Coordinates of C-alpha atoms and ligand atoms in Angstrom, one line a residue:
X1 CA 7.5 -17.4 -15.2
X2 CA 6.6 -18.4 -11.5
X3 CA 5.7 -16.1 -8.8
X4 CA 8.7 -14.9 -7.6
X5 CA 10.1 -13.8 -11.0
X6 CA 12.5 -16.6 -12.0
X7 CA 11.7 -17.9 -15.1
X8 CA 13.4 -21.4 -15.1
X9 CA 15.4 -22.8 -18.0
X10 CA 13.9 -26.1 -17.4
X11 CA 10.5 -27.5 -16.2
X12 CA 12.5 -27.9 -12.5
X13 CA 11.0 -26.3 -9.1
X14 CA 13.2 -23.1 -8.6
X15 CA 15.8 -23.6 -6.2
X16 CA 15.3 -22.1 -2.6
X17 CA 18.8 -21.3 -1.7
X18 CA 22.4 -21.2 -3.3
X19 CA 23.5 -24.1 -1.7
X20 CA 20.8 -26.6 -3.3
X21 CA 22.1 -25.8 -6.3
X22 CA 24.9 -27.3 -8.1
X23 CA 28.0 -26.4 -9.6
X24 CA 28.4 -24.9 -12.9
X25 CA 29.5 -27.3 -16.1
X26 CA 31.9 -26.1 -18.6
X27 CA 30.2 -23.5 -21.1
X28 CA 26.8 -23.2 -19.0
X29 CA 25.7 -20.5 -17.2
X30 CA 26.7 -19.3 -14.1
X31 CA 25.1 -17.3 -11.2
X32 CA 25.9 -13.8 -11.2
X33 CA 25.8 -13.5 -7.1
X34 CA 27.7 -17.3 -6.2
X35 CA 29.0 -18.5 -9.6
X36 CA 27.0 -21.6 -9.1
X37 CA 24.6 -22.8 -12.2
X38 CA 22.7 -19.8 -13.1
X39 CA 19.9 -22.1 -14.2
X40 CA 17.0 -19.2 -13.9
X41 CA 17.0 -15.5 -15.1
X42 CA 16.2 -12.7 -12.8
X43 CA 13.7 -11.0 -14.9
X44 CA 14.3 -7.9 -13.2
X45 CA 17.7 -7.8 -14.6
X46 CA 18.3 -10.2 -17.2
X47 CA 20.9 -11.7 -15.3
X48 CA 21.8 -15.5 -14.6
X49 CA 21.0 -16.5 -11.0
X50 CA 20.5 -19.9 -9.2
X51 CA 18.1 -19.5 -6.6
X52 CA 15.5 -17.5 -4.8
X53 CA 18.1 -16.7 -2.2
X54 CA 20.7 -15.1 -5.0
X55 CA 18.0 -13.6 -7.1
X56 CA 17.0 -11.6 -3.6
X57 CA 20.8 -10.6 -3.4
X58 CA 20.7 -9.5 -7.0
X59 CA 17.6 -7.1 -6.5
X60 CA 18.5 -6.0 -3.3
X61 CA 22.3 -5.1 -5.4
X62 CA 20.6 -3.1 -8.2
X63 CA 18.0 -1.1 -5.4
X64 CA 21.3 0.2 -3.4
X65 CA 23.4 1.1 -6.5
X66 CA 20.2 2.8 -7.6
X67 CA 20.1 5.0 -4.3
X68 CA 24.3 5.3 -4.5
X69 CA 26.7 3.4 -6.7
X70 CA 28.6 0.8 -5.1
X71 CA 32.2 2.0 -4.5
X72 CA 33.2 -0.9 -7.1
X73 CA 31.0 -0.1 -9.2
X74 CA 33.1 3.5 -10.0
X75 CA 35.9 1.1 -10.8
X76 CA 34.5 -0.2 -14.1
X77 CA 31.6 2.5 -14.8
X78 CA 33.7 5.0 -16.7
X79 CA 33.0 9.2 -15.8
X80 CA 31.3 9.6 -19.1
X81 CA 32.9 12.9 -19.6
X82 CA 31.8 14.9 -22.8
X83 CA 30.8 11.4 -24.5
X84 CA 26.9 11.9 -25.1
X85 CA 26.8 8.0 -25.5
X86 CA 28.2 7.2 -22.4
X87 CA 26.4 10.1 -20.8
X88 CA 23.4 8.2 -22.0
X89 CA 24.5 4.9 -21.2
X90 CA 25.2 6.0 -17.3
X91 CA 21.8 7.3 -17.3
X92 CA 19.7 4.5 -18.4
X93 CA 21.8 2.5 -15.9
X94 CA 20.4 4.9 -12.8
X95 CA 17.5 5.9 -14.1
X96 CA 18.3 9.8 -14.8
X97 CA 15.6 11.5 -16.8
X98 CA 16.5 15.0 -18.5
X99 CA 14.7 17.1 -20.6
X100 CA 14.8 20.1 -22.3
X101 CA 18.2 21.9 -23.8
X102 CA 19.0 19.0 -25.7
X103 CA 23.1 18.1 -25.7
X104 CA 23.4 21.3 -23.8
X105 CA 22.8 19.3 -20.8
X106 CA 26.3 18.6 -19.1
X107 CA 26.8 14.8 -18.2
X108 CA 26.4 12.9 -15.3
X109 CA 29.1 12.6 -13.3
X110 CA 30.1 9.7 -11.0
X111 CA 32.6 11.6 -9.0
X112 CA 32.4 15.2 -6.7
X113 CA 36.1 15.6 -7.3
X114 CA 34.7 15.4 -11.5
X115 CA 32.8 18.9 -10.9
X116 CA 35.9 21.6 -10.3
X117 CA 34.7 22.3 -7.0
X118 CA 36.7 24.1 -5.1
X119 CA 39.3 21.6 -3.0
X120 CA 37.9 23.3 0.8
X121 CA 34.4 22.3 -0.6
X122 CA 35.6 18.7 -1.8
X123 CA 37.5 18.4 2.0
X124 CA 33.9 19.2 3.4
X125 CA 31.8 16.7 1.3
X126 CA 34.4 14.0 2.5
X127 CA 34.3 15.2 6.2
X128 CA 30.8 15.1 5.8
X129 CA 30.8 11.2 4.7
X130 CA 29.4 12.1 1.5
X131 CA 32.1 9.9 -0.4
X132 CA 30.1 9.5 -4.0
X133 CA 27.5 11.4 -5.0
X134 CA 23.6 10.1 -5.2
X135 CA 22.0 10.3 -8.2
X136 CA 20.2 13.3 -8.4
X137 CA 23.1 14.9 -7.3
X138 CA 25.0 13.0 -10.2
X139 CA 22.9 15.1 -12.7
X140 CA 21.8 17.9 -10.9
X141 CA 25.5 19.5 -9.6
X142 CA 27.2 19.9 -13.1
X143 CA 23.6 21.0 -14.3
X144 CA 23.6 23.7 -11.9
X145 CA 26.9 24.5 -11.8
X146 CA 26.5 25.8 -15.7
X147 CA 24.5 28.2 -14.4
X148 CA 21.5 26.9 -15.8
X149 CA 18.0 26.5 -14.3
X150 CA 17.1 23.4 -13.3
X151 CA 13.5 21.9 -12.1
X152 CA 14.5 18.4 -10.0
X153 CA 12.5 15.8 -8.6
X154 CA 13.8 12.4 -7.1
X155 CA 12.8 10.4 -4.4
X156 CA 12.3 11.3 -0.3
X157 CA 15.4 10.9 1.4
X158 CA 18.4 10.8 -1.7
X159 CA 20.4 13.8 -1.1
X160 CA 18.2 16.9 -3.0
X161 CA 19.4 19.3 -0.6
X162 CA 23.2 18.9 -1.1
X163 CA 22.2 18.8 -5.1
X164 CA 21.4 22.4 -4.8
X165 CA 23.7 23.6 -1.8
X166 CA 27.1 22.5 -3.4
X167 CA 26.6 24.6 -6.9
X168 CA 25.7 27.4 -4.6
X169 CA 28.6 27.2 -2.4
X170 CA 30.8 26.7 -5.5
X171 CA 29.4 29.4 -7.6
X172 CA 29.9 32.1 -4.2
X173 CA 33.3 31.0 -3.9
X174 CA 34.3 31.6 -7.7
X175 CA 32.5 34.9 -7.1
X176 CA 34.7 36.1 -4.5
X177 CA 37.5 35.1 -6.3
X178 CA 36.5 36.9 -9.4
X179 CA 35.7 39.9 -7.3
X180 CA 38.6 40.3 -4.9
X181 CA 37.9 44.1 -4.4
X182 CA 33.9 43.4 -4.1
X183 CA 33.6 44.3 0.1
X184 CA 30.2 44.6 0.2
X185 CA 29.2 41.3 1.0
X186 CA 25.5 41.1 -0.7
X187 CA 23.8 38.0 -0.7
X188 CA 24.5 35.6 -3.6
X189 CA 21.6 33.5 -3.4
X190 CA 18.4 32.9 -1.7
X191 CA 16.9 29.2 -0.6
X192 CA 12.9 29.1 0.2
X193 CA 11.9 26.4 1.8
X194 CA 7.9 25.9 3.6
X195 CA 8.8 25.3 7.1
X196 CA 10.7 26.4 10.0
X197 CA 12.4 23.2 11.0
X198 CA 13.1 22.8 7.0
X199 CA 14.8 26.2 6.7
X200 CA 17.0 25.1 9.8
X201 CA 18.1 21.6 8.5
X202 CA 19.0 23.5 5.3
X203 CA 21.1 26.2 6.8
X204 CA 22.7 23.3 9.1
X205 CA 23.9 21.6 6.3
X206 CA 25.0 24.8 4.2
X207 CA 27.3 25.6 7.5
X208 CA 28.8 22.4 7.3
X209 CA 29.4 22.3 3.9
X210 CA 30.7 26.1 3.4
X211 CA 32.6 25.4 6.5
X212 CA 36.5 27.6 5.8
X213 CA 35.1 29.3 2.8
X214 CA 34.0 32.4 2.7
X215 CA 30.3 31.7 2.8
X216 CA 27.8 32.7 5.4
X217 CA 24.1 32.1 5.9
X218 CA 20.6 34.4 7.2
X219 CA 18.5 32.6 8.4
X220 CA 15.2 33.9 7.8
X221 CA 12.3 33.1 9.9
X222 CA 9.7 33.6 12.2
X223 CA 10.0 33.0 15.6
X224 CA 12.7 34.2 15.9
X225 CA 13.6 37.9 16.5
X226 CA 13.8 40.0 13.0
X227 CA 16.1 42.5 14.3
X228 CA 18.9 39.5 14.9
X229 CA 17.9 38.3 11.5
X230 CA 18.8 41.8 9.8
X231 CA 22.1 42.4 12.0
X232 CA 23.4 39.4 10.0
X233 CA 22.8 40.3 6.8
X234 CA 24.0 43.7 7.3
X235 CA 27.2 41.9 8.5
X236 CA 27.6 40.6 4.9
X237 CA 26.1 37.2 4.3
X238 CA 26.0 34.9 1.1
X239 CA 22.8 32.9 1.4
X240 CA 19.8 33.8 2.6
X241 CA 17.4 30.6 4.0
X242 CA 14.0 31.5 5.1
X243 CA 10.7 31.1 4.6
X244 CA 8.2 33.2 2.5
X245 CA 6.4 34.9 4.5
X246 CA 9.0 36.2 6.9
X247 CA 11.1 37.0 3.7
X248 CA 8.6 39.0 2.6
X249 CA 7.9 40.3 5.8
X250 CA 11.6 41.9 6.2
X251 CA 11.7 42.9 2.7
X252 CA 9.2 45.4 3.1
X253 CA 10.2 46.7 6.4
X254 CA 14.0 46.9 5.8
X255 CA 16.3 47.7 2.3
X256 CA 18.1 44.6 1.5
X257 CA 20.6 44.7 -1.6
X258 CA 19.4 41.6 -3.9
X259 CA 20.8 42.6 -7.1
X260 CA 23.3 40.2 -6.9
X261 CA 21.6 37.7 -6.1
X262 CA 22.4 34.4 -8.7
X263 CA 20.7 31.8 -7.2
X264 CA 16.7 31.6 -6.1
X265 CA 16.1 27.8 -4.9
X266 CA 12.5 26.7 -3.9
X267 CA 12.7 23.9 -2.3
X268 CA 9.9 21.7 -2.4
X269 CA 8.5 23.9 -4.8
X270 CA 5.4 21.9 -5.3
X271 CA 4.9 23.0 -1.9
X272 CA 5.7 26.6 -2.4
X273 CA 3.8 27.1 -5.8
X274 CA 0.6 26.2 -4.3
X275 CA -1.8 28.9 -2.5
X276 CA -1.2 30.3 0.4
X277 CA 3.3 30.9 -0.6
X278 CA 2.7 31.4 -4.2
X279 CA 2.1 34.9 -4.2
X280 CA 5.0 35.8 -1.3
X281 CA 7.2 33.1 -3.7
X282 CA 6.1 35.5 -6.5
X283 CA 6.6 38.3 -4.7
X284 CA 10.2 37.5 -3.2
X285 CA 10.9 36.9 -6.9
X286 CA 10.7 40.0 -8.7
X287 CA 12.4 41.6 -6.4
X288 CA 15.1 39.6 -7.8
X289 CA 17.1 40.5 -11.5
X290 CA 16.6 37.0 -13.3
X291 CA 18.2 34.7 -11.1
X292 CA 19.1 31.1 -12.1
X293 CA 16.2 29.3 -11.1
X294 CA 16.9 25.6 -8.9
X295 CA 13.3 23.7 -8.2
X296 CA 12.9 20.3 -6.3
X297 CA 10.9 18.0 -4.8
X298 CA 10.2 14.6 -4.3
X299 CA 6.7 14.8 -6.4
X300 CA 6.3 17.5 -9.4
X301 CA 2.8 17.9 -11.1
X302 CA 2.4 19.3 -14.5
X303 CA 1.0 22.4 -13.4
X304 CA 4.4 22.7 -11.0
X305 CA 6.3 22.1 -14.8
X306 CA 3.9 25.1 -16.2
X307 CA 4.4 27.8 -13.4
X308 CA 8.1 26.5 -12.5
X309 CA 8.9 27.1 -16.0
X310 CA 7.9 30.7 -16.1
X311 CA 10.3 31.1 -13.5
X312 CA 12.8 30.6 -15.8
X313 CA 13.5 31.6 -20.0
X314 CA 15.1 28.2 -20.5
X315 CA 14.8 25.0 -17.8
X316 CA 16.5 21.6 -17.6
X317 CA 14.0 18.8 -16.1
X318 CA 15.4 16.1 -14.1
X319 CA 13.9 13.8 -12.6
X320 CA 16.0 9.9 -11.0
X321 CA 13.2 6.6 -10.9
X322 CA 9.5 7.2 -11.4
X323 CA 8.3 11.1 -9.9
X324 CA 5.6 11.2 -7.8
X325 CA 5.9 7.3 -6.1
X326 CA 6.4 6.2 -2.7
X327 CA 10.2 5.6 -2.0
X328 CA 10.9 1.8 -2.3
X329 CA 12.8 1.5 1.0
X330 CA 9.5 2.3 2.5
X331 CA 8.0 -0.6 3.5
X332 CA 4.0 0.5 3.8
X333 CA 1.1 -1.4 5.8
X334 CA -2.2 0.0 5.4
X335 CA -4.7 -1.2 8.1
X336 CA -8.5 -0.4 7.8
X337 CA -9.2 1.2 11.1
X338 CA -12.6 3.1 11.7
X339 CA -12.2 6.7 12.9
X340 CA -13.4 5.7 16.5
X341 CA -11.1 3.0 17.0
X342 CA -7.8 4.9 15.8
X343 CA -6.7 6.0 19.0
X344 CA -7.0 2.4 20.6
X345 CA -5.1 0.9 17.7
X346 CA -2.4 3.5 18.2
X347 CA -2.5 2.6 21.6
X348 CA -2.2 -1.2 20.8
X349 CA 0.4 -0.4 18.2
X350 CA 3.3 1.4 21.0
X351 CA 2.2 -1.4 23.4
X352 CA 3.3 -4.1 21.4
X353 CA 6.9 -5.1 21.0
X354 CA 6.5 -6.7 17.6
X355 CA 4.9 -3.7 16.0
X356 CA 6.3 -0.6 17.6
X357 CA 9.8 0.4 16.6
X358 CA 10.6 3.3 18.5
X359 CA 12.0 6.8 17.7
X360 CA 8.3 7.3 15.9
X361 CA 6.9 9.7 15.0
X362 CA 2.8 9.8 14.5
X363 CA 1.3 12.2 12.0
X364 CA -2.0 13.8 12.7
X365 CA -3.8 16.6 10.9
X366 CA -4.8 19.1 13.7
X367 CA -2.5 21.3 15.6
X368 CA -5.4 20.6 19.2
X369 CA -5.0 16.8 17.7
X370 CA -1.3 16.5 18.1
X371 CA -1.7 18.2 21.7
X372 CA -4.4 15.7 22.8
X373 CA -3.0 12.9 21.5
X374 CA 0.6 13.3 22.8
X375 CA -0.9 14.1 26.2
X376 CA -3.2 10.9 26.1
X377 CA -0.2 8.5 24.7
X378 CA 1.8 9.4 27.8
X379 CA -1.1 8.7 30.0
X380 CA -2.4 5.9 28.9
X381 CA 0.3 3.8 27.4
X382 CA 3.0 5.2 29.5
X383 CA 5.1 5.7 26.6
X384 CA 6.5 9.2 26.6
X385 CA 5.2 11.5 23.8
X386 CA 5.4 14.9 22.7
X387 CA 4.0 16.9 20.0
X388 CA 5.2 19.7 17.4
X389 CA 2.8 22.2 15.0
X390 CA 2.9 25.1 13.7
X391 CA 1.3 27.2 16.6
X392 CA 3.9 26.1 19.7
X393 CA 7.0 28.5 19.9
X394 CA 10.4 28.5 18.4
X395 CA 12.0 27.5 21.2
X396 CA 9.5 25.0 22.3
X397 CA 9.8 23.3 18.9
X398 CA 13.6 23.5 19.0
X399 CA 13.7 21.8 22.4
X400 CA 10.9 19.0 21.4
X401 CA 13.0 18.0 18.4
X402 CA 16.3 18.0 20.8
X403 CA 14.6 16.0 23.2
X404 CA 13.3 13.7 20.5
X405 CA 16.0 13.1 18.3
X406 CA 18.5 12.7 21.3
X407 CA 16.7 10.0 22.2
X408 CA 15.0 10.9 25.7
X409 CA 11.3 10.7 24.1
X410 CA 10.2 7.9 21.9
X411 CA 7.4 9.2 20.4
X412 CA 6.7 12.1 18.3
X413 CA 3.5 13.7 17.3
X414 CA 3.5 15.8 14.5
X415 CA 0.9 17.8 12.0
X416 CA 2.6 18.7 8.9
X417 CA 5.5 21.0 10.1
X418 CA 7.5 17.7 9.6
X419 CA 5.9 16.5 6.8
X420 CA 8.4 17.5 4.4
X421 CA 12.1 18.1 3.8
X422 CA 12.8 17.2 7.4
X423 CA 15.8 14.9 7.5
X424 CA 15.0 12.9 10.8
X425 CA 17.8 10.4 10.5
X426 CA 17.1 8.5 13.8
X427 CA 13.7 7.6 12.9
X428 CA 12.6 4.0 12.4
X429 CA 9.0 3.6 12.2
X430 CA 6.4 6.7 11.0
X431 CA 2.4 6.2 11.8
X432 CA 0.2 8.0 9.6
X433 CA -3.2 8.4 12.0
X434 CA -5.0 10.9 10.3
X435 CA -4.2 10.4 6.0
X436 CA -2.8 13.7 4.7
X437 CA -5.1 15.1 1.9
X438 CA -3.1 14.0 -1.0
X439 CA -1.6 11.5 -1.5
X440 CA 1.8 13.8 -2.6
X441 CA 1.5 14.8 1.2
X442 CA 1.6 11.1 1.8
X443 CA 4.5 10.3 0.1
X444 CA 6.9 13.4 1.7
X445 CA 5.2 12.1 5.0
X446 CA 6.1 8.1 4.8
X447 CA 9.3 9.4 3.5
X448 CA 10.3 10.7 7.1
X449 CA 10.7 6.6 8.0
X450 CA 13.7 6.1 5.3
X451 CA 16.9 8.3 3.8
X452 CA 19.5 7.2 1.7
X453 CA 17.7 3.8 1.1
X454 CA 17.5 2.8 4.8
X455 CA 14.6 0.4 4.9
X456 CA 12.1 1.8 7.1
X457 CA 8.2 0.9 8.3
X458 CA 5.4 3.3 8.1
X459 CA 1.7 2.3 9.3
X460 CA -1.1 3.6 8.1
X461 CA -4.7 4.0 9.0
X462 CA -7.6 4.1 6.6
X463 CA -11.1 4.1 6.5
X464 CA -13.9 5.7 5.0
X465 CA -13.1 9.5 5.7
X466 CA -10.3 9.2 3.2
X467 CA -12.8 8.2 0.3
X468 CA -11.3 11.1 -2.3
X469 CA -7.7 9.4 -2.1
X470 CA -8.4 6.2 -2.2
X471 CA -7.6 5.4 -5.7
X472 CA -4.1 6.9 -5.6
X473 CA -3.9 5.3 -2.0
X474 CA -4.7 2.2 -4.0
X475 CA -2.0 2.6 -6.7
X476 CA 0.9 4.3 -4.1
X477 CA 0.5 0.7 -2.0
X478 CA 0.6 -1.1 -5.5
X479 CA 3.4 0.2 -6.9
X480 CA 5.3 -0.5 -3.5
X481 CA 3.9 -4.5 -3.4
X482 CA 2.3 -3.3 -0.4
X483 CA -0.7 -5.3 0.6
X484 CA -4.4 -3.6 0.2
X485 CA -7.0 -4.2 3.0
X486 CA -9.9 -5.7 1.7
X487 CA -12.7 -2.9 2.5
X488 CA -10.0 -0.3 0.6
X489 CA -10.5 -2.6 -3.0
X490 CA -14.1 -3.6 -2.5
X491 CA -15.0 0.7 -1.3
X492 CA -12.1 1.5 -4.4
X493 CA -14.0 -0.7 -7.2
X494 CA -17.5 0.4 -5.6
X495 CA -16.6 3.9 -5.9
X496 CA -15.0 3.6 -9.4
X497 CA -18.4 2.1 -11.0
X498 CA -20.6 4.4 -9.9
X499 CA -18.2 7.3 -11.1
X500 CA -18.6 5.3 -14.1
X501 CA -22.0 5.0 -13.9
X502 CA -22.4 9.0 -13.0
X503 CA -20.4 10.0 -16.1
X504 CA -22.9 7.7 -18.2
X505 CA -20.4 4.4 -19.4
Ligands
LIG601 N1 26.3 11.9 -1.3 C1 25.9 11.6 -0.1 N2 26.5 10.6 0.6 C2 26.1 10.3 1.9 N3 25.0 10.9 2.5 C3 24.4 11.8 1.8 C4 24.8 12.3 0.5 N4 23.9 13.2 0.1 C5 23.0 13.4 1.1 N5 23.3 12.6 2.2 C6 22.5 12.4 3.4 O1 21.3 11.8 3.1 C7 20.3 12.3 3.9 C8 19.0 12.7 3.1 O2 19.4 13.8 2.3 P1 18.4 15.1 2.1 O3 17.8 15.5 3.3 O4 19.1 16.0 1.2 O5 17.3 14.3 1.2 P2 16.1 14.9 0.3 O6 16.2 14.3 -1.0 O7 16.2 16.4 0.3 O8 14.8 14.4 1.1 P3 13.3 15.0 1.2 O9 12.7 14.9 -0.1 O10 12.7 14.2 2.2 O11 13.5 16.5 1.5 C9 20.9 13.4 4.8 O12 21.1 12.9 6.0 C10 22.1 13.8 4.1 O13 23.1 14.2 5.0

């Protein structure tokens, strides 16, 4: 095998492109990408290809179809159906994981209009341009729609949210037809999510989805006025988005019906299980009678598995790729940049056409940080920044983001309020200034520069203030074929020994 991956038939240098290399004979090989003499094999695939330049085509093929099936590929990939070989078949093709329940599992399917959704909620996901569904959603729709509780994880960026908003909208809908004479209107299921901007996104996209059916959304959170937030409900509401601690904030100031509730979703629950939500997740939850229980993120630990499982008597796992990596579309360069010298890289970085690919947004880990830093951007690069954290207003951090994502201000600079979840389609490049402190953080952040398998750039600054991640840092850049900077492996091996050496190897 040579470098790139081809292993040739022959003792020949691999071809370059597909025109160096000649036609097919009767009976030999041929390329899968240009039919010409598939002299090498793509060891990636298996597959006959004739060139570097086809064997890129080839990989670049099986990446998208692993982020969404090629519309041909529906053609000849059959719905599996109730067949549990073909079920398995369509799963070891795109990488879908389940556990747990055994056969009880429903299959993939390749199709929305395969689910018995209701037809108002199919015309939505088509208005929406959402014409096949991702993976996860593949596995994680039918799942849910049996009712079932589901723990999820899949990659930054491949459609999680609409994994758990379409069972929900289906579910409310069969429930108001199976209760025509039910007037109430009490909420049918809850979604907690860690951040404002998060719980807005999600409520955004539950509007457009539920759009004509009768299915309306709370949402929940601070900020905003509580009184507003109650009328709502009152009003008669199906979903409830918000986030914990305002939840629990109304709960215990105002009587809220919640026995009917069917549907509790945490999303990013390895966010929400941690300190600091779990107990207002906990508590939100037993004010609830046994709810099906929807969990996802983009990285699950086992002790997420562990408490996420009491949550539920009986729980599916699914999980699309490898849990817990780096999306691939993220294309990652780690610099090594010593803490005093960060801003005047930064400041080097947006000066410089090659390297700055505006709308991006910078992620630093102190709310006075983002302030500072925004302000001296502006000043001395003349590029226009602003920054968003936890501590500025609502409305201030409803007008930044309007202001950023329409385009008038190129830079953003952020502290972990858009760290996660946030869908910030127009963004093509994401700086990381100040590393997160884990490297989970790190991979919801550099997942801000890439959805649906968009390639996307994210730089990142290290140096020796982020010694307790630096062997995940280490493996997160390998697993992506992202280069290393030197003082990273020479501080990563030094470090390693003399753990070795204090544990007495
Ligand atoms: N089936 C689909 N077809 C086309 N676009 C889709 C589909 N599903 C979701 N999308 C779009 O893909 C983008 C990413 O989806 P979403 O925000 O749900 O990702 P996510 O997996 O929740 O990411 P994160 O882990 O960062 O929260 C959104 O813009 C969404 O509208």
């Amino acid at each position: 095998m040579n470098e790139e991956g081809c292993v040739p038939h022959n003792s020949d240098v691999v071809k370059q492109k597909s025109i160096d290399q000649r036609a097919p004979l009767s009976g030999e090989p041929k390329c899968v990408i240009c039919s010409r003499y598939g002299e090498y094999i793509c060891d990636e695939t298996n597959d006959d290809v004739c060139s570097l330049e086809c064997k890129q085509a080839l990989l670049r093929r099986v990446d998208s179809a692993r982020v969404f099936p090629a519309t041909d590929e529906c053609f000849y990939v059959r719905d599996p159906g109730s067949s549990s070989h073909d079920a398995q078949l369509l799963r070891r093709k795109l990488d879908i994981h389940v556990q747990g329940q055994g056969s009880a599992v429903p299959p993939p399917v390749l199709t929305f209009t395969s689910c018995g959704l209701p037809p108002k909620l199919l015309l939505n996901l088509e208005t929406a341009g959402y014409d096949f569904p991702t993976p996860i959603q593949m596995q994680a729709i039918p799942a849910a729609l049996t009712g079932k509780s589901l723990l999820a994880s899949a990659d930054t960026g491949s459609g999680k949210t609409a994994s758990f908003l379409v069972p929900i909208i289906s579910r409310c809908t069969t429930y108001h037809s199976e209760h025509p004479s039910d007037q109430r209107r009490n909420p049918l299921a809850m979604v907690l999510a860690p951040t404002r901007e998060l719980c807005v996104q999600v409520e955004d996209q539950a509007k457009m989805l539920g759009k004509g059916l009768p299915f309306k959304t709370a949402l929940v959170v601070g900020g905003d006025p509580m009184s507003g937030q109650l009328y709502r409900i009152q009003q008669g509401v199906e979903l409830i988005i918000g986030t914990p601690g305002r939840v629990v904030d109304l709960l215990s100031k105002h009587t809220i019906e919640l026995d009917n509730i069917m549907t509790f979703v945490l999303d990013e629950v390895d966010c929400m299980l941690q300190r600091g939500f779990r107990d207002q997740v906990m508590q939100i939850f037993q004010a609830l009678s046994q709810p099906q229980v929807l969990l996802f993120s983009a990285t699950i630990s086992r002790e997420v598995e562990k408490v996420g499982g009491s949550l539920a008597k009986e729980i599916i796992l699914v999980s699309i790729g490898n849990p817990n990596k780096p999306d691939k579309a993220v294309n990652q360069l780690a610099i090594w940049v010593d803490a005093k010298q960060k801003k005047q890289k930064l400041f080097d970085i947006l000066r410089s056409q090659n390297h700055f690919k505006p709308p991006a947004v910078v992620y630093v880990s102190s709310r006075v940080g983002a302030d500072l830093l925004a302000n001296a951007i502006t000043v001395v690069t003349g590029v226009k920044a602003l920054s968003i954290h936890g501590e500025k207003p609502m409305k201030e951090r409803r007008d930044v983001m309007g202001s950023f994502l329409g385009g008038e201000v190129p830079v953003l600079v952020s502290t972990g309020v858009l760290g996660r979840g946030v869908d910030l389609l127009v963004v093509r490049q994401v700086i990381v200034f100040d590393m997160p402190s884990t490297i989970k953080e790190y991979i919801h952040v550099i997942g801000r520069a890439s959805r649906m398998g968009e390639k996307g750039t994210t730089i990142v600054f290290v140096n020796e203030d982020d010694r307790n991640l630096f062997p995940d840092l280490v493996a997160a850049l390998k697993s992506s074929g992202a280069a290393i900077p030197k003082e990273l492996i020479n501080l990563t091996s030094r470090e390693m020994h003399n753990k070795k050496r204090r544990v007495g190897y």
